[in-house]
Short mmCIF file of C-alpha atoms in Angstrom, two decimals:
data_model
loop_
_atom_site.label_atom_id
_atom_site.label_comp_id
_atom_site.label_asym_id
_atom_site.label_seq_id
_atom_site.Cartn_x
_atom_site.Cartn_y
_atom_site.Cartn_z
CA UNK S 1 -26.35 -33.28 97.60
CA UNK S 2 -23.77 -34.87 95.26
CA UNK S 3 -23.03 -33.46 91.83
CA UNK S 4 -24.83 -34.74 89.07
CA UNK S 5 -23.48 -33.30 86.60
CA UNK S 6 -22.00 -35.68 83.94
CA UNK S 7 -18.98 -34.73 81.70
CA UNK S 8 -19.24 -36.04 78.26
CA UNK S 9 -16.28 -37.67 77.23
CA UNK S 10 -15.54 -35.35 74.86
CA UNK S 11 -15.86 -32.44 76.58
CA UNK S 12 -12.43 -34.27 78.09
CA UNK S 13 -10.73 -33.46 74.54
CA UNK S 14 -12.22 -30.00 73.82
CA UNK S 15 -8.72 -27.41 73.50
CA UNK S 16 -9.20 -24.57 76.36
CA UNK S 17 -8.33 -22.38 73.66
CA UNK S 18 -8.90 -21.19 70.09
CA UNK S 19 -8.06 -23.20 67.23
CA UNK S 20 -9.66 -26.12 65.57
CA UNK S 21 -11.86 -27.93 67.23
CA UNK S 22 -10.96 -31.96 68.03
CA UNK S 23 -11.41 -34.45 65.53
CA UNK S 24 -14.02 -36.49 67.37
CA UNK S 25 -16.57 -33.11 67.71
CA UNK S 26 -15.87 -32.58 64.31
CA UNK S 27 -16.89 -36.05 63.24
CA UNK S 28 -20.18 -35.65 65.98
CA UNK S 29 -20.65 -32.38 64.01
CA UNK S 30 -21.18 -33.91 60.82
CA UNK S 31 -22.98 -37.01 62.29
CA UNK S 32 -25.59 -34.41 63.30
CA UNK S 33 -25.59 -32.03 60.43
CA UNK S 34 -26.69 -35.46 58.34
CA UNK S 35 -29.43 -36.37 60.86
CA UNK S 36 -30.87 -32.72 60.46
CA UNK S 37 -30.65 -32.95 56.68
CA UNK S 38 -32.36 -36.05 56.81
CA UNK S 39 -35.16 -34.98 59.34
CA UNK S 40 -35.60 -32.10 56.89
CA UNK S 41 -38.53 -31.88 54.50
CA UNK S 42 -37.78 -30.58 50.87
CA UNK S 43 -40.62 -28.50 50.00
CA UNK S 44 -42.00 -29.47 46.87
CA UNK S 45 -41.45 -26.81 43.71
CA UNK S 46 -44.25 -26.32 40.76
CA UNK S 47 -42.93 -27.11 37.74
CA UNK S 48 -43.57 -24.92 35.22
CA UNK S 49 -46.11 -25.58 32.70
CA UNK S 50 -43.56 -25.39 29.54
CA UNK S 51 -41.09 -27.45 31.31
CA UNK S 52 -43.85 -29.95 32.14
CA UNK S 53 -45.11 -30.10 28.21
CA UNK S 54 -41.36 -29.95 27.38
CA UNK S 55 -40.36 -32.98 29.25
CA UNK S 56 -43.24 -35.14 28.94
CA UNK S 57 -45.42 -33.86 25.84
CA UNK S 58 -42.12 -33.34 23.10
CA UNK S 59 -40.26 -36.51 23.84
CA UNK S 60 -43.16 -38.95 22.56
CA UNK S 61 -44.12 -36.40 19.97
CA UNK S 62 -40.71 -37.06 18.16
CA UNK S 63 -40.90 -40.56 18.82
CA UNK S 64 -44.14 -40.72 16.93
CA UNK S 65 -42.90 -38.16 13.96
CA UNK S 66 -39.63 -40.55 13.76
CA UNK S 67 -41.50 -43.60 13.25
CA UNK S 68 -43.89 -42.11 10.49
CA UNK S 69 -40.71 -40.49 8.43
CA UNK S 70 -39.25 -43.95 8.71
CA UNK S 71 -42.58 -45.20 7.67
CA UNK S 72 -42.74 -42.70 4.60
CA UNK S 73 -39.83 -43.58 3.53
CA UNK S 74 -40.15 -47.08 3.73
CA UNK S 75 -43.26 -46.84 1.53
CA UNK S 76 -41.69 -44.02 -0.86
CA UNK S 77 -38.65 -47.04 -1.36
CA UNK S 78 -40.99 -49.89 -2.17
CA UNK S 79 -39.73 -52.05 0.19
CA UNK S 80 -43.44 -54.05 -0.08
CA UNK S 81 -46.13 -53.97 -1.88
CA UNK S 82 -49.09 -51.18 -1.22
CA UNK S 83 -51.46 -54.34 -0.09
CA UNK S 84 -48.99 -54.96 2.41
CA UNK S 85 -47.73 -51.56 3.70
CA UNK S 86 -49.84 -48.62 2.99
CA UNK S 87 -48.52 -44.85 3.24
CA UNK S 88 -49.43 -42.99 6.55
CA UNK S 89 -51.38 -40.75 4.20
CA UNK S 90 -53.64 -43.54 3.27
CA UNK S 91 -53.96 -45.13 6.64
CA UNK S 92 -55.25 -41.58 7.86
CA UNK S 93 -57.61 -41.25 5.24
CA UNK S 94 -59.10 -44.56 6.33
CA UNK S 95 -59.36 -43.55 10.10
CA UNK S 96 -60.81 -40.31 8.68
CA UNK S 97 -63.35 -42.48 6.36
CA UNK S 98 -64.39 -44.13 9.55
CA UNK S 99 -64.50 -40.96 11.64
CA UNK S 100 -66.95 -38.67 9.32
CA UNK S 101 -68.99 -41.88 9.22
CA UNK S 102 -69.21 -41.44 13.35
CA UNK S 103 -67.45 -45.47 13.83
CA UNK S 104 -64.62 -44.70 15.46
CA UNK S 105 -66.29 -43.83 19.12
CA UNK S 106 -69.02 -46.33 18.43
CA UNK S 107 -66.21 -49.29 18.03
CA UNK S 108 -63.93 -48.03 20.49
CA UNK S 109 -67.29 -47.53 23.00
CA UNK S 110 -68.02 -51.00 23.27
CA UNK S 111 -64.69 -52.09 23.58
CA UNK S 112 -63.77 -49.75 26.33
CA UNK S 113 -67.14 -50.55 27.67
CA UNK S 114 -66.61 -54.41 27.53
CA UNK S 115 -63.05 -53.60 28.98
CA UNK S 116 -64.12 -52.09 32.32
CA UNK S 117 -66.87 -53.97 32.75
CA UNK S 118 -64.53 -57.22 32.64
CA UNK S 119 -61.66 -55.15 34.56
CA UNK S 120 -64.23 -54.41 37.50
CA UNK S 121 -65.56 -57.99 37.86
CA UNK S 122 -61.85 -59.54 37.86
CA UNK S 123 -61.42 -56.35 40.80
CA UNK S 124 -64.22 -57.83 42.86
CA UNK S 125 -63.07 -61.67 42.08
CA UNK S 126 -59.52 -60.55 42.39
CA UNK S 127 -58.79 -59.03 45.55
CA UNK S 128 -60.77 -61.47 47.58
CA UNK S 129 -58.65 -64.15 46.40
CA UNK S 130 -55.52 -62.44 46.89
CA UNK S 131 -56.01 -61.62 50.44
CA UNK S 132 -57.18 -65.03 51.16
CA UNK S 133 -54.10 -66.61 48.90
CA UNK S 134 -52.05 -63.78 51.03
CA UNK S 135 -52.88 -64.86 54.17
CA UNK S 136 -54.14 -68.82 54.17
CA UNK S 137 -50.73 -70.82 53.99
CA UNK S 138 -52.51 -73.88 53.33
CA UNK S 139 -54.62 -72.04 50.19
CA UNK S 140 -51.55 -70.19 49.35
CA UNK S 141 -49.91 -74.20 48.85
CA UNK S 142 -52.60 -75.35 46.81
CA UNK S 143 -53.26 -72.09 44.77
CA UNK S 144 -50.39 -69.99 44.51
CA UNK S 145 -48.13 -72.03 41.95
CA UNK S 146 -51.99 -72.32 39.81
CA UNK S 147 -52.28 -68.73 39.77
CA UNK S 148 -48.78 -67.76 38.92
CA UNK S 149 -49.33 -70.63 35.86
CA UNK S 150 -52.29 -69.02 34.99
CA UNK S 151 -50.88 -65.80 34.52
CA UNK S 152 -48.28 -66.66 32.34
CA UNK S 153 -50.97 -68.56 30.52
CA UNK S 154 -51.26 -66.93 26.92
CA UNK S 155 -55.49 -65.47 26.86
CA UNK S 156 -56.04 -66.68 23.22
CA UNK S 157 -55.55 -70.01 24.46
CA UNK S 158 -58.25 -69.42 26.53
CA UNK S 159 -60.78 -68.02 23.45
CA UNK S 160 -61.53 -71.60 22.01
CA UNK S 161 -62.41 -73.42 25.20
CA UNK S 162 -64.94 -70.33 26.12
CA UNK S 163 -66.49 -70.46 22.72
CA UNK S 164 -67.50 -74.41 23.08
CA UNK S 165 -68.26 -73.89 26.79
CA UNK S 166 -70.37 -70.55 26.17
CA UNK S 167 -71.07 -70.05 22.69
CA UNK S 168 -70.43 -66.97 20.59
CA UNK S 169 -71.81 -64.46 22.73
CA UNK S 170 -70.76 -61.38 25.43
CA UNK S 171 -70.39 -64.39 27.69
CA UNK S 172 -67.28 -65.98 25.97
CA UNK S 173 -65.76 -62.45 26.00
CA UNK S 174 -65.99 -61.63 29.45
CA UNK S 175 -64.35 -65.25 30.54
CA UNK S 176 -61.35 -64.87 28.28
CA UNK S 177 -61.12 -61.12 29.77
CA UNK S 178 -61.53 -62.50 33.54
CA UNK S 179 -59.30 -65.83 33.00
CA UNK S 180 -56.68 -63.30 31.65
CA UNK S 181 -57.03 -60.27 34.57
CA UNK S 182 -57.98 -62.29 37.90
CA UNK S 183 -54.52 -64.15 37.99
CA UNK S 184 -52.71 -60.99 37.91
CA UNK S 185 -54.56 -59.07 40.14
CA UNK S 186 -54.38 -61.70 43.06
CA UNK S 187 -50.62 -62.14 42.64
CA UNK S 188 -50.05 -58.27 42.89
CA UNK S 189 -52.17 -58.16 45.89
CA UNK S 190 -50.59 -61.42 47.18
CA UNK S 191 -46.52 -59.56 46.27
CA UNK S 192 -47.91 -56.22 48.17
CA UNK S 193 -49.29 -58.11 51.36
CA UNK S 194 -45.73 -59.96 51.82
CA UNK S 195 -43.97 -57.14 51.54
CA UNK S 196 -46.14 -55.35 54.61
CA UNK S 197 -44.31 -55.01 57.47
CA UNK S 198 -45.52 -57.85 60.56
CA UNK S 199 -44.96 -54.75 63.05
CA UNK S 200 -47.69 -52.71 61.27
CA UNK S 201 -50.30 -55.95 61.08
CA UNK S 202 -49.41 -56.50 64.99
CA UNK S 203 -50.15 -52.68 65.89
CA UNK S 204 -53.30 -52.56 64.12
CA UNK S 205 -54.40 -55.69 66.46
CA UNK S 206 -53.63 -53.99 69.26
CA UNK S 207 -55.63 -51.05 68.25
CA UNK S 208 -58.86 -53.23 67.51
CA UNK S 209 -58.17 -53.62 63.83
CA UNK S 210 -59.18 -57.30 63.13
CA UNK S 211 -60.83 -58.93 60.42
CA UNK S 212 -62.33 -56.77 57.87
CA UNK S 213 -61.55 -53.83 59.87
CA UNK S 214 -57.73 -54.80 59.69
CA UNK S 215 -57.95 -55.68 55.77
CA UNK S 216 -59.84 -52.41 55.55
CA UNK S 217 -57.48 -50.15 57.35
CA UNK S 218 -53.96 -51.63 57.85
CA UNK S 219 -53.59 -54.31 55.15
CA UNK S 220 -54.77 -53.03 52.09
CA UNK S 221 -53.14 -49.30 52.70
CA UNK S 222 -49.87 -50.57 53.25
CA UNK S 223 -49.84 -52.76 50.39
CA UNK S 224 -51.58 -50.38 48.06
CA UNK S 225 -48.11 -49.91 46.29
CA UNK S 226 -48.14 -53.99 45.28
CA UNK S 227 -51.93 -54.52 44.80
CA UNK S 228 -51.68 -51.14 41.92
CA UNK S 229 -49.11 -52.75 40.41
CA UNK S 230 -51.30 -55.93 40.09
CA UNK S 231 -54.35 -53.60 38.90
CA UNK S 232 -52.35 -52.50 36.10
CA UNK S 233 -51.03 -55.18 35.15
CA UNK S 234 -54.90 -56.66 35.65
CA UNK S 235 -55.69 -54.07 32.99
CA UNK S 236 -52.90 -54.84 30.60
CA UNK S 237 -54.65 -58.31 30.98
CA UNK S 238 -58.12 -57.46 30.29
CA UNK S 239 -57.37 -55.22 27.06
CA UNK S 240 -55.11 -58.10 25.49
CA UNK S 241 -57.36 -60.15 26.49
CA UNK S 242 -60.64 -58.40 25.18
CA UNK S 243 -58.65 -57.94 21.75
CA UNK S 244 -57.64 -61.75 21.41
CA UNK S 245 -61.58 -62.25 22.17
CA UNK S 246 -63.12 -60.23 20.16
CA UNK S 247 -60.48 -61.26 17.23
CA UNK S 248 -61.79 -64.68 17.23
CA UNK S 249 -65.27 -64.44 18.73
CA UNK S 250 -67.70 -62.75 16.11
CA UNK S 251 -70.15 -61.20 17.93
CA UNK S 252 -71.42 -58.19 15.69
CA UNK S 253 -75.08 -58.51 16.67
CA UNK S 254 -73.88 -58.03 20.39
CA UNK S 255 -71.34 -55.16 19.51
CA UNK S 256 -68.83 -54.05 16.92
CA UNK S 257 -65.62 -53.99 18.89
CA UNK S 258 -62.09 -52.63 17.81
CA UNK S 259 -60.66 -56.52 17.76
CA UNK S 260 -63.80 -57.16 15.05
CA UNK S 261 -62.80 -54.20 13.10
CA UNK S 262 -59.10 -55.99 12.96
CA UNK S 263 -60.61 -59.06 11.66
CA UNK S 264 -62.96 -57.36 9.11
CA UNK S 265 -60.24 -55.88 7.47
CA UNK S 266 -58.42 -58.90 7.40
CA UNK S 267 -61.34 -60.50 6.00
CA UNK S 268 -61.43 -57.83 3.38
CA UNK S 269 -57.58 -57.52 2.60
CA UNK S 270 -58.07 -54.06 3.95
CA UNK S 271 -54.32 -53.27 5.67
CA UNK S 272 -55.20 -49.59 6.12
CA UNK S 273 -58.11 -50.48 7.84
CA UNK S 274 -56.47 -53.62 10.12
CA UNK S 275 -53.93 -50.45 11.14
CA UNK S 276 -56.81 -48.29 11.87
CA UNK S 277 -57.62 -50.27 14.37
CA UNK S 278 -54.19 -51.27 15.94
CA UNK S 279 -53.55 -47.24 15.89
CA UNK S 280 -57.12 -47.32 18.29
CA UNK S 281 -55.78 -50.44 20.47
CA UNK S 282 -52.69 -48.08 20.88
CA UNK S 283 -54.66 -45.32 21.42
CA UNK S 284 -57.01 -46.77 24.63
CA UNK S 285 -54.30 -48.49 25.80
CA UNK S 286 -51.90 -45.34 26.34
CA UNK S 287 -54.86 -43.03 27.35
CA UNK S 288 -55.91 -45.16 29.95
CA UNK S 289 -52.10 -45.53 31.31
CA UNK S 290 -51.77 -41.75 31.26
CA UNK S 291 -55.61 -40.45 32.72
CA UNK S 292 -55.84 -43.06 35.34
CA UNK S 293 -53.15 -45.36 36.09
CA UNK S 294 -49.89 -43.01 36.07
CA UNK S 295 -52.15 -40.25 38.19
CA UNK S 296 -53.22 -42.83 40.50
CA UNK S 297 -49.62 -44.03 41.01
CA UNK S 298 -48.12 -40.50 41.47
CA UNK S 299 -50.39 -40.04 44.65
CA UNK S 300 -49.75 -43.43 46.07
CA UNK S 301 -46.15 -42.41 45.92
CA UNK S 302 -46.61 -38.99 47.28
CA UNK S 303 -48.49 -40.22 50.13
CA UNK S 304 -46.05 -42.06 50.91
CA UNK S 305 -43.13 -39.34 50.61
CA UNK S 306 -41.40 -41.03 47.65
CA UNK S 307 -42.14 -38.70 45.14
CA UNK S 308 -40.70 -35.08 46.03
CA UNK S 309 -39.55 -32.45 43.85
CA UNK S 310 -36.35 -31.30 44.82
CA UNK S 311 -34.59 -28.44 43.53
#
């Protein structure tokens, strides 16, 4: 039996002796030392709570106190009228008038209410077209360039044509909101289904995963990333929207919504209370961004290994 034993080639340059090792092993060396480094997985390290509230909890917190001192001073130098800019002071007393009267939750309810309810629908309406826009060439021809119009598409425009087509009523409302939302939600989905990779669409075919079972477990996974990017930009949608909606359609008898509080107090001259309720239109719109849609984005990105903590 013949040797089989096969010399590397640079076994051929390796000294007999001591002394540094070649210049090709030590460039083989490093080659692999990389690989390994890569190949290994950083174990994730708790943050500690302080440096947590330090990082994320002071930063906006002096944002906020730099805007009112500017604000203060502002009103302190007289730079307009009180009608026109009101002290923080009185602004809070006007939240506070609206608070011990138990408003504030009951106007931001139904708005928050009439938000979902209108960010749900444009889910179900949404995603459907998407894949369909995603996947059709010939719909994505006729469609796509309408939707990506549509999204660019300013919602108030959208407020008068609802109120002659449906009256002034919930139903205007929720057609601004879903005229506003749908667009953007289909052309997320639509951005995170080309950017799938054909290899993982072709395995899942292989593995049975066709139809809705492919959608279901290959498609929409691996373009999660792109379709939550449309969902909250859906949702930036359906609150501007909603606001522009309620502005314009009076609806009290159906619900007394934070864009009706805006135009009561413009009715009334009342600037502390028109900045009442921008302060709670700022207030829904950054709670919702930091309880749902930043959580829900972290774990996307962990699943996927592209959010690790390294020391």
């Amino acid at each position: 039996m013949g040797n089989t034993e096969v010399t590397s080639p640079l076994s051929l340059d390796k000294g007999d002796g001591g002394g540094e090792p070649p210049e090709n092993e030590q460039d083989v060396a490093g080659l692999e030392a990389g690989l390994d480094a890569l190949d290994t997985v950083i174990a994730a390290e708790r943050t500690p709570w302080w440096r947590t509230i330090l990082a994320k909890v002071v930063p906006p917190l002096c944002a906020i106190g730099l805007v009112l001192a500017v604000w203060q001073i502002a009103y302190s130098a007289d730079v307009a009228p009180d009608y026109k800019l009101p002290s923080p002071g009185q602004v809070w007393d006007a939240f506070m008038v609206q608070w011990r009267a138990g408003e504030v939750h009951k106007i931001l309810w139904v708005s928050v209410e009439r938000a979902w309810l209108g960010f749900l629908l444009a889910i179900a309406l949404g995603t459907p077209l998407g894949l369909i826009v995603a996947r059709v060439k010939v719909i994505r021809a006729a469609i796509g360039p309408i939707l990506t119009g549509l999204q660019s598409l300013p919602s108030v425009a959208w407020v008068p044509l609802a109120v002659i087509w449906f009256g002034q009523n919930n139903t205007a409302i929720y057609a601004v909101v879903l005229l506003g939302a749908i667009p953007s939600i289909a052309n997320g989905l639509v951005s995170g289904v080309d950017q799938v990779p054909p290899l993982f669409i072709r395995a899942g075919r292989v593995l049975g995963a066709t139809g809705i079972k492919g959608v279901r477990y290959v498609l929409l996974p691996a373009a999660m990333p792109g379709y939550l990017a449309g969902l909250k930009q859906g949702w930036a949608f359906t609150w501007r929207s909603l606001m522009a909606a309620e502005l314009i359609v009076g609806v009290g008898e159906y619900g007394f919504g934070v864009g009706q509080l805006l135009e009561q107090g413009r009715t009334l001259g009342d600037m502390p209370m028109m900045l009442t309720a921008v302060f709670m239109i700022l207030l829904v719109g950054i709670g919702i961004e930091l309880l749902i849609f930043n959580p829900l984005e972290r774990l996307v990105l962990r699943q996927r290994g592209l959010l690790v903590t390294t020391k």
